[in-house]
Amino acid sequence: MRIRIFTASLFFLLCICQCQSQFRPPQVDITDNDTVGYNFIRQEENQIQNSAYLDPLFQKLYLQRTGGGQKISIVHIGDSHILGNFLTREVRERLQRAFGDAGRGMIFPYRLADTNGPRDYLMQSNCRWQGGNCTKDLSAATPFGIAGLSVCMNNSKGELTFKLRDTATSETRFFTKITIFQRKTPSEFDINVRDQTTNQQAQLIVEDEYARSYYFDRPVAEATLSAERGTSQQKKLTLDGIAIENELAGVIYHSIGVNGAKYQDFGRAQYFARQVAELSPDLIILSFGTNEAQGKVDQATIRRNIDNLVTNLLENSPNALILFTTPADSYLRGKGFNPFMPDISNVIRQYAQSKNYALWDLHEFSGGENSATFWKERGLMTSDSVHYTKAGYAVQGKLLYQSIIKGYNEFAQRKP
C-alpha cells in the first residue's frame, strides 16, 4: 500500500513539474554551469550552422516551453563516443530541465552482448545470451536493428530485469511505457512484461513486426521481461533494444552507439532505420568520423556511406530533421597526430552544407588540426588518446547543449 501511495505521489509531482513549464519565459538561460572554461575552445563560435533548418524542432520546443503538451523525440546515433552516454547525458538532462522530461529513451543489455554501455540503469538475467553487433559483420546487409547490436537466448524460462537507477546518485527514475524492439517471427517467443515491486503486469497495446509497446497502469522503477512459449515453433528470444518513456510531455533523448562504428555500419543494418522510425524522431543527430579517420580517407566512399544512411533514415522517418556533428580531434590509433581527422571532418562538413542540413562543427571551433594535444594536456582525454575522460565528454555535451539553446533562443526572439 505504501509503495502505491509513494509511486502515485511521485507521478503527481512529475505532472506538476510538467505543468510548471507552461509558466516559464520562452527563452532559456545558458548558465555558468552550461559553459566550459578552456581557452582552446572558441565558445563564441559554438553554434549550429544553418540553424534555421531546425525551426520545426524549435517550434515544438517553444510550444512545450510556453504551453506544454508537446513530446519532442531526439535520436543521437554514433560510435563509442556516444555509447558510454557521458556526452549525451549532459545534453539530455539539460534539455529535460528546460523543456520537460518525457523519459530515458533507448536502453540495451550491453553487458549481455559483452560490451560496455551506459551506467544509469542496471540489467540482469537468469540465463545466458549471445550477442552480436553491426561492426563485426562485414556483409553488404546485416541483420541488426535499432541498437546496432542484438542479443539472443533460447531458454523458454528466460528473464531479463532492468532498473533505471543512476549508479552515481542512486536516484530512481520511473516510467510507464516500454517499447521492445523484437522482430516477430514464428520462431520468436512471446514476451510478458511485469513489475514485481508494484505487482503489475504491463498490457500490450501496440505491436507490429518490428516492435511491441507495453503500458503499466502506475509508474514503475523496474521491469522484468519473461519469455513465453505460445507455440511449439517458438525457440528463441531476440532483442534489438528497449525504449523507456513516462508518457509525459517534454524531451525524450535516445542515444545509440556502438564501439568502432562508422556511417556504413548503421547503413548496412537492415532493420535499423525502420526501427528508429518507431521512435517518431523530430531530430536525428549523427556523430561519426573518428573510426573513418583511422586511415586514408576516400572522400567519395565516405560521402556515399553518409548518403546511404541518411537516405534510409529519411525514407522511414520523413519528418525528421538531420544534425551532423564533426568529431573533436584525437590521435591516430593513440600514437600521434592524426592527419586524416581534418579530411573526414571536411567530408562531413561539405555533405551537410551541400544537402542544407544542420551542422555542429566541434572539430573546427575546438581547435581543428592537431588540437588533441590541448584536450590531452588538460586531462580531457584518456590514456588511449582516442577517447575522452568523463570530464572531456561532459565538456562536449555542454557545448552541444549550448549550441542547441543558442539556435532555439534565436528562434524564440523571432516569434511575434
XYZ file of C-alpha atoms in Angstrom:
416
model
C 0.000 0.000 0.000
C 2.834 2.378 0.921
C 4.550 1.681 -2.407
C 1.358 2.540 -4.309
C 0.967 5.806 -2.376
C 4.619 6.670 -2.969
C 4.525 5.998 -6.717
C 1.217 7.839 -7.120
C 2.632 10.833 -5.237
C 5.783 10.832 -7.316
C 3.817 10.691 -10.557
C 1.702 13.618 -9.320
C 4.847 15.626 -8.622
C 6.141 14.839 -12.110
C 2.891 16.125 -13.579
C 3.212 19.307 -11.512
C 6.740 19.793 -12.877
C 5.393 19.386 -16.385
C 2.689 21.989 -15.733
C 5.262 24.407 -14.378
C 6.896 24.529 -17.813
C 3.816 26.376 -19.038
C 4.750 29.397 -16.892
C 8.367 29.701 -17.996
C 9.652 32.508 -20.202
C 10.166 31.409 -23.824
C 13.955 31.859 -23.837
C 16.303 29.563 -21.921
C 19.187 30.978 -19.906
C 22.619 29.477 -20.539
C 24.108 29.406 -17.050
C 27.706 29.219 -15.854
C 27.109 25.512 -15.276
C 26.400 25.095 -19.010
C 29.678 26.705 -20.108
C 33.264 25.469 -20.174
C 36.433 27.287 -19.188
C 39.047 26.069 -21.644
C 40.703 28.767 -23.734
C 41.441 26.484 -26.696
C 37.686 26.138 -27.272
C 36.240 29.143 -29.056
C 32.841 29.164 -27.371
C 31.794 32.300 -29.237
C 31.913 30.193 -32.431
C 29.935 27.346 -30.863
C 26.731 27.444 -32.838
C 24.768 25.232 -35.169
C 25.345 26.129 -38.779
C 22.153 26.509 -40.807
C 20.158 26.512 -37.567
C 17.088 27.920 -39.369
C 16.696 24.435 -40.877
C 15.846 23.287 -37.341
C 12.942 25.729 -36.953
C 10.317 22.922 -36.862
C 12.173 21.431 -33.881
C 12.498 24.822 -32.200
C 8.787 25.434 -32.765
C 7.872 22.274 -30.833
C 10.306 23.195 -28.072
C 8.788 26.695 -27.954
C 5.254 25.328 -27.675
C 6.327 22.923 -24.933
C 8.201 25.642 -23.064
C 5.328 28.110 -23.162
C 2.243 25.902 -23.160
C 3.162 22.276 -22.559
C 1.615 19.241 -24.216
C 4.432 18.538 -26.686
C 6.673 15.470 -26.888
C 9.996 16.081 -28.616
C 11.914 12.973 -29.695
C 15.655 13.294 -30.346
C 17.727 10.315 -31.537
C 21.506 10.651 -31.224
C 23.428 7.992 -33.175
C 27.164 7.405 -33.215
C 30.207 5.415 -32.219
C 31.883 4.747 -28.854
C 31.814 8.461 -28.006
C 28.015 8.139 -27.867
C 27.825 4.597 -26.460
C 29.011 5.491 -22.958
C 26.245 8.116 -22.512
C 28.618 10.596 -20.831
C 28.231 13.159 -23.631
C 24.554 12.537 -24.291
C 23.678 12.526 -20.598
C 24.788 16.153 -20.334
C 22.551 17.154 -23.248
C 19.595 15.036 -22.133
C 19.492 16.287 -18.554
C 19.795 19.939 -19.530
C 17.167 19.774 -22.281
C 14.792 17.956 -19.959
C 15.268 20.552 -17.223
C 14.466 23.290 -19.731
C 11.598 21.614 -21.602
C 10.314 18.715 -19.500
C 11.279 15.075 -19.027
C 9.476 12.560 -21.252
C 11.658 9.600 -20.262
C 15.047 7.934 -20.510
C 14.695 6.637 -24.058
C 16.742 3.814 -25.574
C 18.491 1.245 -23.388
C 20.131 -2.087 -24.215
C 21.623 -5.055 -22.261
C 25.178 -4.267 -23.355
C 26.813 -6.462 -20.741
C 24.943 -9.492 -22.100
C 26.446 -8.657 -25.503
C 29.956 -8.496 -23.968
C 30.406 -4.776 -24.434
C 30.422 -1.671 -22.274
C 27.437 0.631 -22.014
C 25.746 3.396 -20.006
C 25.709 3.248 -16.216
C 22.401 4.922 -15.414
C 20.492 1.653 -15.485
C 21.173 -1.906 -14.355
C 20.268 -5.128 -16.164
C 20.424 -8.738 -15.063
C 19.213 -12.058 -16.419
C 18.716 -15.614 -15.225
C 20.155 -17.136 -18.395
C 22.944 -16.819 -20.946
C 22.578 -14.667 -24.051
C 24.581 -14.482 -27.234
C 25.307 -11.073 -28.723
C 26.447 -9.562 -31.996
C 26.946 -6.105 -33.453
C 26.878 -4.367 -36.805
C 30.594 -3.544 -36.925
C 31.784 -7.166 -36.864
C 29.509 -8.482 -39.610
C 31.007 -7.323 -42.913
C 28.103 -8.453 -45.091
C 26.570 -5.975 -47.522
C 23.367 -6.183 -45.436
C 23.446 -7.213 -41.776
C 20.560 -8.468 -39.591
C 20.713 -5.712 -36.958
C 18.162 -3.257 -35.716
C 17.865 -0.107 -33.665
C 20.786 -0.566 -31.255
C 23.234 -1.775 -33.889
C 23.546 -4.821 -31.627
C 21.312 -7.732 -30.701
C 21.185 -10.400 -28.013
C 19.509 -13.779 -28.278
C 18.698 -16.651 -25.880
C 16.821 -19.947 -26.245
C 15.629 -20.528 -22.673
C 11.820 -20.736 -22.524
C 12.006 -19.623 -18.881
C 14.473 -16.837 -19.564
C 14.027 -13.420 -17.949
C 15.649 -10.009 -18.191
C 15.186 -7.419 -15.441
C 16.249 -3.791 -15.626
C 16.234 -0.880 -13.182
C 16.526 2.796 -14.061
C 18.853 3.831 -11.268
C 21.737 6.238 -11.588
C 24.684 4.368 -10.088
C 26.365 7.661 -9.138
C 23.457 9.348 -7.342
C 21.151 6.371 -6.623
C 18.292 8.477 -7.996
C 15.435 6.282 -9.182
C 13.590 7.156 -12.395
C 10.067 5.967 -13.077
C 8.347 5.015 -16.316
C 5.035 3.689 -17.589
C 5.709 2.643 -21.188
C 8.162 0.079 -22.568
C 8.759 -0.464 -26.263
C 10.544 -3.735 -27.019
C 12.250 -3.954 -30.384
C 11.830 -7.547 -31.453
C 11.339 -8.729 -35.000
C 8.436 -11.095 -34.523
C 8.759 -14.334 -36.464
C 7.190 -17.771 -35.826
C 10.396 -18.859 -34.056
C 10.395 -15.965 -31.548
C 8.989 -16.376 -28.035
C 6.185 -14.118 -26.903
C 7.090 -11.640 -24.140
C 5.425 -10.956 -20.802
C 6.289 -7.687 -19.010
C 5.715 -7.250 -15.286
C 6.909 -5.351 -12.229
C 7.153 -7.436 -9.072
C 7.513 -4.450 -6.737
C 4.117 -2.951 -7.579
C 2.611 -6.313 -8.599
C 1.662 -5.079 -12.055
C 1.582 -6.751 -15.420
C 2.016 -4.414 -18.373
C -0.556 -4.536 -21.125
C 0.455 -4.988 -24.753
C -1.264 -2.120 -26.579
C 0.577 -1.569 -29.875
C 2.585 -4.021 -31.938
C 3.892 -4.612 -35.451
C 6.524 -6.864 -36.936
C 9.361 -4.667 -35.595
C 8.300 -3.592 -32.095
C 5.793 -4.006 -29.256
C 4.683 -1.330 -26.783
C 3.575 -2.249 -23.252
C 1.935 0.046 -20.694
C 1.768 -0.043 -16.891
C -1.205 1.464 -15.065
C 1.099 3.066 -12.481
C 4.718 4.272 -12.735
C 7.405 1.682 -12.044
C 11.152 1.831 -11.451
C 11.968 -1.603 -12.838
C 10.512 -4.257 -15.110
C 11.064 -7.904 -15.943
C 10.718 -9.288 -19.446
C 9.861 -13.006 -19.481
C 9.837 -15.388 -22.402
C 6.526 -17.141 -23.051
C 6.207 -20.094 -25.401
C 2.922 -19.860 -27.239
C 3.569 -22.481 -29.939
C 5.944 -25.392 -30.492
C 7.678 -23.361 -33.214
C 8.907 -20.733 -30.755
C 12.526 -21.488 -29.874
C 14.290 -18.202 -29.039
C 14.036 -14.588 -27.964
C 15.985 -11.903 -29.826
C 16.161 -8.325 -28.554
C 17.197 -5.386 -30.731
C 16.643 -2.820 -27.988
C 14.256 -1.313 -25.437
C 12.855 2.225 -25.125
C 11.559 3.668 -21.841
C 9.059 6.521 -21.560
C 6.946 8.093 -18.837
C 4.184 9.377 -21.178
C 4.617 12.972 -20.011
C 5.236 15.952 -22.242
C 8.808 17.096 -22.808
C 12.012 15.811 -24.345
C 12.942 12.175 -24.777
C 16.581 11.886 -25.821
C 17.585 8.495 -27.224
C 21.292 7.701 -27.523
C 22.518 4.836 -29.714
C 26.203 3.949 -30.082
C 28.441 1.023 -30.996
C 32.174 0.690 -30.390
C 34.109 1.152 -33.629
C 31.026 2.171 -35.605
C 31.087 4.073 -38.884
C 28.321 5.513 -41.037
C 28.404 2.422 -43.209
C 27.770 0.033 -40.304
C 24.373 1.507 -39.463
C 23.669 1.951 -43.161
C 24.124 -1.800 -43.692
C 21.914 -2.770 -40.710
C 18.715 -3.940 -42.404
C 16.221 -3.060 -39.677
C 17.924 -0.037 -38.148
C 16.154 2.812 -39.949
C 12.779 1.064 -39.787
C 13.005 0.629 -36.031
C 14.305 4.173 -35.489
C 11.047 5.281 -37.096
C 9.192 3.690 -34.158
C 10.686 6.486 -32.001
C 8.980 9.175 -34.136
C 12.141 11.299 -34.221
C 11.874 15.066 -34.563
C 15.668 15.321 -34.762
C 18.332 12.756 -35.662
C 21.889 13.649 -34.644
C 24.678 11.773 -36.453
C 28.060 11.684 -34.673
C 30.645 9.650 -36.563
C 34.080 10.238 -38.056
C 36.639 9.049 -35.525
C 36.732 5.497 -36.888
C 36.581 6.593 -40.523
C 39.691 8.694 -39.795
C 41.857 5.762 -38.701
C 43.315 5.534 -42.194
C 43.428 7.338 -45.508
C 40.054 8.879 -46.250
C 38.368 8.028 -49.547
C 36.076 11.032 -49.661
C 33.773 9.667 -52.360
C 33.224 6.421 -50.421
C 32.597 8.210 -47.140
C 30.122 10.529 -48.821
C 28.244 7.558 -50.304
C 28.127 5.889 -46.881
C 26.774 9.055 -45.281
C 24.177 9.482 -48.004
C 23.065 5.863 -47.757
C 22.445 6.119 -44.006
C 20.633 9.457 -44.274
C 18.504 8.197 -47.171
C 17.488 5.103 -45.200
C 16.596 7.165 -42.144
C 14.540 9.749 -44.011
C 12.705 7.181 -46.118
C 11.383 5.721 -42.862
C 11.167 8.981 -40.858
C 10.363 11.630 -43.494
C 9.550 14.323 -40.924
C 12.841 14.004 -39.058
C 15.492 16.729 -39.211
C 19.190 15.873 -39.524
C 22.011 17.399 -37.485
C 25.587 16.351 -38.283
C 28.467 16.708 -35.852
C 32.175 16.624 -36.601
C 34.429 14.782 -34.136
C 36.829 16.536 -31.807
C 40.443 15.849 -32.710
C 42.161 12.697 -31.445
C 45.359 10.776 -32.063
C 45.878 8.207 -34.822
C 45.485 4.850 -33.086
C 46.616 6.628 -29.935
C 50.203 7.076 -31.165
C 50.455 10.537 -32.677
C 48.711 13.341 -34.511
C 46.013 12.147 -36.901
C 46.461 13.673 -40.380
C 43.146 12.154 -41.528
C 40.877 13.834 -38.984
C 40.644 17.159 -40.879
C 39.781 15.222 -44.065
C 36.877 13.295 -42.546
C 35.598 16.431 -40.819
C 35.701 18.219 -44.159
C 33.697 15.444 -45.853
C 31.004 15.656 -43.164
C 31.015 19.444 -43.353
C 30.705 19.549 -47.132
C 27.978 16.895 -47.220
C 25.861 18.696 -44.629
C 26.266 22.024 -46.400
C 25.525 20.610 -49.852
C 22.286 18.998 -48.606
C 21.278 22.000 -46.478
C 21.299 20.009 -43.236
C 22.313 21.442 -39.869
C 25.942 21.108 -38.761
C 27.671 21.328 -35.377
C 31.361 21.709 -36.245
C 33.027 20.652 -32.984
C 36.287 19.817 -34.746
C 36.688 23.352 -36.047
C 35.782 25.518 -33.054
C 37.645 23.271 -30.573
C 40.972 23.842 -32.313
C 40.940 21.842 -35.535
C 44.038 20.017 -36.744
C 46.385 18.734 -34.024
C 44.188 20.146 -31.238
C 44.117 16.754 -29.481
C 47.161 17.888 -27.542
C 45.040 20.591 -25.873
C 42.448 18.040 -24.762
C 45.229 15.739 -23.579
C 47.163 18.348 -21.605
C 44.049 19.325 -19.664
C 43.122 15.792 -18.647
C 40.191 15.624 -21.021
C 41.414 12.528 -22.917
C 42.028 9.001 -21.677
C 45.349 7.192 -21.930
C 44.431 5.727 -25.342
C 44.370 9.300 -26.755
C 41.293 8.457 -28.836
C 38.547 8.534 -26.237
C 37.830 11.260 -23.725
C 37.527 11.257 -19.962
C 34.195 11.810 -18.230
C 35.207 15.450 -17.886
C 36.054 15.611 -21.595
C 32.701 14.171 -22.647
C 30.954 16.494 -20.188
C 32.616 19.437 -21.951
C 31.412 18.213 -25.333
C 27.896 17.596 -24.019
C 27.671 21.085 -22.537
C 28.884 22.568 -25.810
C 26.293 20.668 -27.854
C 23.551 21.761 -25.455
C 24.774 25.368 -25.708
C 24.588 25.280 -29.490
C 21.041 23.894 -29.481
C 19.867 26.510 -26.984
C 21.549 29.331 -28.901
C 19.635 28.284 -32.010
C 16.424 27.896 -30.036
C 16.775 31.306 -28.360
C 17.340 32.964 -31.730
C 14.142 31.312 -32.925
C 12.250 32.426 -29.805
C 13.419 36.015 -30.352
C 11.902 35.981 -33.823
C 8.487 34.955 -32.517
C 5.929 37.806 -32.505
